[in-house]
Amino acid sequence: LFYSISSIISSHIMSGIKLTYFNSKGRAELSRLILAQAEVEYEDCRIERGDWADMKKTLPLGQLPVMEVEGTTISQSMSIARYLARRFGLAGKNDVEGAEADQAVDAINDLTNSVVAVLYEKDEEKKAELKKKVQTETMPNWLRMMETLLTSKGGNHFAGNQLTWADIAVYFFMETFKVRWMQHIGEPDLDNCPNLNKLLESVKNLPNIQKWEAARPDTPM
């Protein structure tokens, strides 16, 4: 079963974009948040897991999400998100600011890899060691690093002096951590991250982000 929903926010930009993923947030939600913030109308196509085996054979890299735009199919979630950010003005005003946004996003990926390693480790003794390292070293160091980076940019945004997809990505990562990973890793300590806390609240309270999160399909992941 395949089904599509129209972009739920009041959209002003017609894009001709079709974004296909499972009926969950997962690897497509950052792109959906970017599209929501930019007020872009697009086709949000969601497939059921039972249809995945047949669909997988038809895709360029055998992966979801995929984006169809201008007769081209693009795979890889971060490639899609980066394209959308650039196209719709959320990747900085110039190449330097674009690179600043990219570095914050890439830093998220570094931490994600460490967290995922804990979740998928089957050896319980090694799992406990990895978990302790993430709790006592990796996560605190990452939060300290991101707070320092954000502060060095003025404390409001990770790139330039305006909202970029990096800010949205950090917000989405922290929200995902709370919902999916905190029970396995523990709650991150943000007490010494005033600017990061302020950024997370700022993105959470953006009207277009609030509108999307209130209206999107209710899925556990």
Short mmCIF file of C-alpha atoms in Angstrom, two decimals:
data_model
loop_
_atom_site.label_atom_id
_atom_site.label_comp_id
_atom_site.label_asym_id
_atom_site.label_seq_id
_atom_site.Cartn_x
_atom_site.Cartn_y
_atom_site.Cartn_z
CA LEU A 1 0.00 0.00 0.00
CA PHE A 2 1.33 3.38 -1.01
CA TYR A 3 -0.29 6.59 0.04
CA SER A 4 0.53 10.26 -0.12
CA ILE A 5 -0.43 13.24 1.93
CA SER A 6 -0.16 16.80 0.82
CA SER A 7 2.14 19.11 2.69
CA ILE A 8 0.03 20.00 5.71
CA ILE A 9 1.27 23.52 6.33
CA SER A 10 -0.15 26.49 4.46
CA SER A 11 2.26 26.40 1.58
CA HIS A 12 3.37 29.23 -0.65
CA ILE A 13 5.97 27.51 -2.84
CA MET A 14 5.09 24.92 -5.49
CA SER A 15 8.06 22.59 -5.83
CA GLY A 16 7.21 19.52 -7.92
CA ILE A 17 8.98 17.46 -5.25
CA LYS A 18 7.93 13.97 -4.20
CA LEU A 19 9.55 12.62 -1.04
CA THR A 20 9.13 8.90 -0.41
CA TYR A 21 9.82 7.09 2.87
CA PHE A 22 8.16 4.75 5.33
CA ASN A 23 5.29 6.00 7.48
CA SER A 24 7.65 7.18 10.19
CA LYS A 25 9.94 10.09 10.96
CA GLY A 26 13.30 8.36 10.67
CA ARG A 27 15.67 9.49 7.96
CA ALA A 28 13.12 11.58 6.09
CA GLU A 29 11.96 13.84 8.90
CA LEU A 30 14.79 16.35 8.67
CA SER A 31 13.84 16.97 5.04
CA ARG A 32 10.18 17.27 6.01
CA LEU A 33 11.08 19.83 8.68
CA ILE A 34 13.12 21.85 6.17
CA LEU A 35 10.23 21.80 3.71
CA ALA A 36 7.80 22.79 6.47
CA GLN A 37 9.92 25.72 7.59
CA ALA A 38 10.35 26.90 3.99
CA GLU A 39 6.57 26.61 3.39
CA VAL A 40 7.03 24.30 0.42
CA GLU A 41 4.23 22.24 -1.07
CA TYR A 42 5.36 18.71 -1.91
CA GLU A 43 4.10 15.14 -2.09
CA ASP A 44 4.80 13.27 1.15
CA CYS A 45 4.61 9.66 -0.04
CA ARG A 46 4.66 7.02 2.71
CA ILE A 47 4.90 3.29 2.08
CA GLU A 48 4.05 0.30 4.23
CA ARG A 49 6.84 -2.08 5.26
CA GLY A 50 5.19 -4.93 3.42
CA ASP A 51 5.68 -3.13 0.09
CA TRP A 52 9.34 -2.39 0.69
CA ALA A 53 10.87 -5.55 -0.84
CA ASP A 54 9.30 -4.90 -4.25
CA MET A 55 9.99 -1.19 -4.20
CA LYS A 56 13.62 -1.66 -3.15
CA LYS A 57 14.41 -3.28 -6.51
CA THR A 58 13.30 -0.17 -8.39
CA LEU A 59 15.44 2.39 -6.54
CA PRO A 60 18.86 3.67 -7.67
CA LEU A 61 20.65 2.71 -4.43
CA GLY A 62 18.01 0.37 -2.99
CA GLN A 63 17.39 2.77 -0.10
CA LEU A 64 14.81 5.13 1.34
CA PRO A 65 14.21 7.99 1.49
CA VAL A 66 14.22 9.05 -2.13
CA MET A 67 13.29 12.38 -3.63
CA GLU A 68 11.95 12.83 -7.13
CA VAL A 69 12.50 16.27 -8.60
CA GLU A 70 12.78 17.55 -12.18
CA GLY A 71 12.74 14.02 -13.57
CA THR A 72 15.59 12.87 -11.34
CA THR A 73 15.52 10.48 -8.39
CA ILE A 74 17.91 11.33 -5.54
CA SER A 75 18.83 8.91 -2.73
CA GLN A 76 20.66 9.38 0.59
CA SER A 77 18.86 11.30 3.32
CA MET A 78 21.54 13.93 3.91
CA SER A 79 21.98 14.61 0.19
CA ILE A 80 18.24 15.23 -0.02
CA ALA A 81 18.18 17.48 3.06
CA ARG A 82 21.19 19.47 1.86
CA TYR A 83 19.63 19.98 -1.58
CA LEU A 84 16.40 21.21 -0.01
CA ALA A 85 18.23 23.56 2.35
CA ARG A 86 20.21 25.06 -0.52
CA ARG A 87 17.21 25.38 -2.83
CA PHE A 88 14.94 26.98 -0.25
CA GLY A 89 17.34 29.37 1.45
CA LEU A 90 18.27 27.44 4.57
CA ALA A 91 21.95 26.79 3.82
CA GLY A 92 23.47 30.19 4.56
CA LYS A 93 23.99 33.24 2.37
CA ASN A 94 27.30 32.13 0.86
CA ASP A 95 29.65 29.16 0.54
CA VAL A 96 31.36 29.82 3.88
CA GLU A 97 28.08 29.87 5.76
CA GLY A 98 27.04 26.77 3.85
CA ALA A 99 30.18 25.02 5.07
CA GLU A 100 29.51 26.20 8.64
CA ALA A 101 26.06 24.63 8.47
CA ASP A 102 27.51 21.42 7.03
CA GLN A 103 30.07 21.10 9.83
CA ALA A 104 27.35 21.22 12.49
CA VAL A 105 25.31 18.61 10.64
CA ASP A 106 28.34 16.37 10.20
CA ALA A 107 29.03 16.65 13.94
CA ILE A 108 25.57 15.21 14.56
CA ASN A 109 26.42 12.23 12.39
CA ASP A 110 29.57 11.60 14.42
CA LEU A 111 27.58 11.34 17.65
CA THR A 112 24.81 9.32 16.02
CA ASN A 113 27.34 6.68 14.97
CA SER A 114 28.49 6.31 18.58
CA VAL A 115 24.94 5.99 19.89
CA VAL A 116 23.90 3.49 17.24
CA ALA A 117 26.98 1.37 18.02
CA VAL A 118 25.65 0.95 21.58
CA LEU A 119 22.16 0.01 20.44
CA TYR A 120 23.31 -2.66 18.00
CA GLU A 121 26.11 -4.22 20.06
CA LYS A 122 25.10 -7.81 20.89
CA ASP A 123 27.84 -8.62 23.38
CA GLU A 124 26.42 -7.39 26.70
CA GLU A 125 29.78 -6.72 28.31
CA LYS A 126 30.99 -4.66 25.37
CA LYS A 127 27.60 -2.95 25.14
CA ALA A 128 27.92 -1.82 28.75
CA GLU A 129 31.41 -0.44 28.06
CA LEU A 130 30.24 1.46 24.98
CA LYS A 131 27.23 2.81 26.85
CA LYS A 132 29.37 4.06 29.71
CA LYS A 133 31.74 5.77 27.29
CA VAL A 134 28.88 7.54 25.53
CA GLN A 135 27.36 8.60 28.87
CA THR A 136 30.58 9.83 30.51
CA GLU A 137 32.71 10.96 27.57
CA THR A 138 31.18 11.08 24.11
CA MET A 139 27.87 12.83 24.85
CA PRO A 140 29.22 15.38 27.40
CA ASN A 141 32.13 16.21 25.09
CA TRP A 142 29.78 16.60 22.13
CA LEU A 143 27.44 18.90 24.03
CA ARG A 144 30.38 20.99 25.24
CA MET A 145 31.78 21.16 21.71
CA MET A 146 28.45 22.20 20.19
CA GLU A 147 27.85 24.81 22.88
CA THR A 148 31.29 26.26 22.24
CA LEU A 149 30.78 26.25 18.49
CA LEU A 150 27.36 27.88 18.77
CA THR A 151 28.68 30.51 21.18
CA SER A 152 31.56 31.32 18.82
CA LYS A 153 28.99 32.08 16.10
CA GLY A 154 27.13 34.53 18.32
CA GLY A 155 25.01 32.07 20.30
CA ASN A 156 21.89 32.09 18.13
CA HIS A 157 22.67 30.04 15.02
CA PHE A 158 25.33 27.60 13.84
CA ALA A 159 25.93 29.41 10.54
CA GLY A 160 25.81 33.10 9.72
CA ASN A 161 23.27 35.15 11.61
CA GLN A 162 20.13 33.41 10.41
CA LEU A 163 18.31 30.10 10.69
CA THR A 164 19.81 27.26 8.64
CA TRP A 165 19.17 23.57 8.28
CA ALA A 166 21.97 23.01 10.81
CA ASP A 167 19.83 24.54 13.56
CA ILE A 168 16.86 22.42 12.49
CA ALA A 169 19.05 19.30 12.31
CA VAL A 170 20.42 19.78 15.84
CA TYR A 171 16.89 20.31 17.12
CA PHE A 172 15.63 17.17 15.37
CA PHE A 173 18.58 15.12 16.66
CA MET A 174 17.93 16.14 20.26
CA GLU A 175 14.21 15.42 19.91
CA THR A 176 15.01 12.01 18.42
CA PHE A 177 17.43 11.32 21.27
CA LYS A 178 14.67 11.96 23.82
CA VAL A 179 12.15 9.72 22.09
CA ARG A 180 14.28 6.84 20.83
CA TRP A 181 17.61 6.72 22.62
CA MET A 182 17.38 8.30 26.07
CA GLN A 183 15.98 5.11 27.61
CA HIS A 184 19.09 3.25 26.41
CA ILE A 185 21.77 5.90 26.90
CA GLY A 186 20.43 8.17 29.63
CA GLU A 187 19.35 11.80 29.68
CA PRO A 188 21.86 14.29 28.27
CA ASP A 189 22.95 17.01 30.70
CA LEU A 190 22.27 20.39 29.10
CA ASP A 191 22.66 22.44 32.28
CA ASN A 192 25.89 24.01 31.05
CA CYS A 193 24.62 24.65 27.53
CA PRO A 194 22.57 27.87 27.76
CA ASN A 195 22.91 28.81 24.10
CA LEU A 196 22.15 25.31 22.90
CA ASN A 197 19.06 25.21 25.11
CA LYS A 198 18.00 28.58 23.72
CA LEU A 199 18.48 27.35 20.15
CA LEU A 200 16.44 24.19 20.74
CA GLU A 201 13.56 26.22 22.17
CA SER A 202 13.81 28.73 19.33
CA VAL A 203 13.50 26.07 16.63
CA LYS A 204 10.76 24.24 18.54
CA ASN A 205 8.72 27.45 18.68
CA LEU A 206 9.04 28.40 15.01
CA PRO A 207 5.43 28.68 13.77
CA ASN A 208 5.97 26.50 10.70
CA ILE A 209 7.75 23.81 12.72
CA GLN A 210 4.97 23.84 15.32
CA LYS A 211 2.34 23.62 12.60
CA TRP A 212 4.02 20.62 10.97
CA GLU A 213 4.61 18.77 14.23
CA ALA A 214 0.99 19.28 15.29
CA ALA A 215 -0.45 18.06 11.99
CA ARG A 216 1.95 15.35 10.79
CA PRO A 217 0.97 11.68 11.03
CA ASP A 218 1.37 10.35 14.58
CA THR A 219 4.05 7.67 14.38
CA PRO A 220 6.20 6.18 17.18
CA MET A 221 9.46 6.77 15.32
#
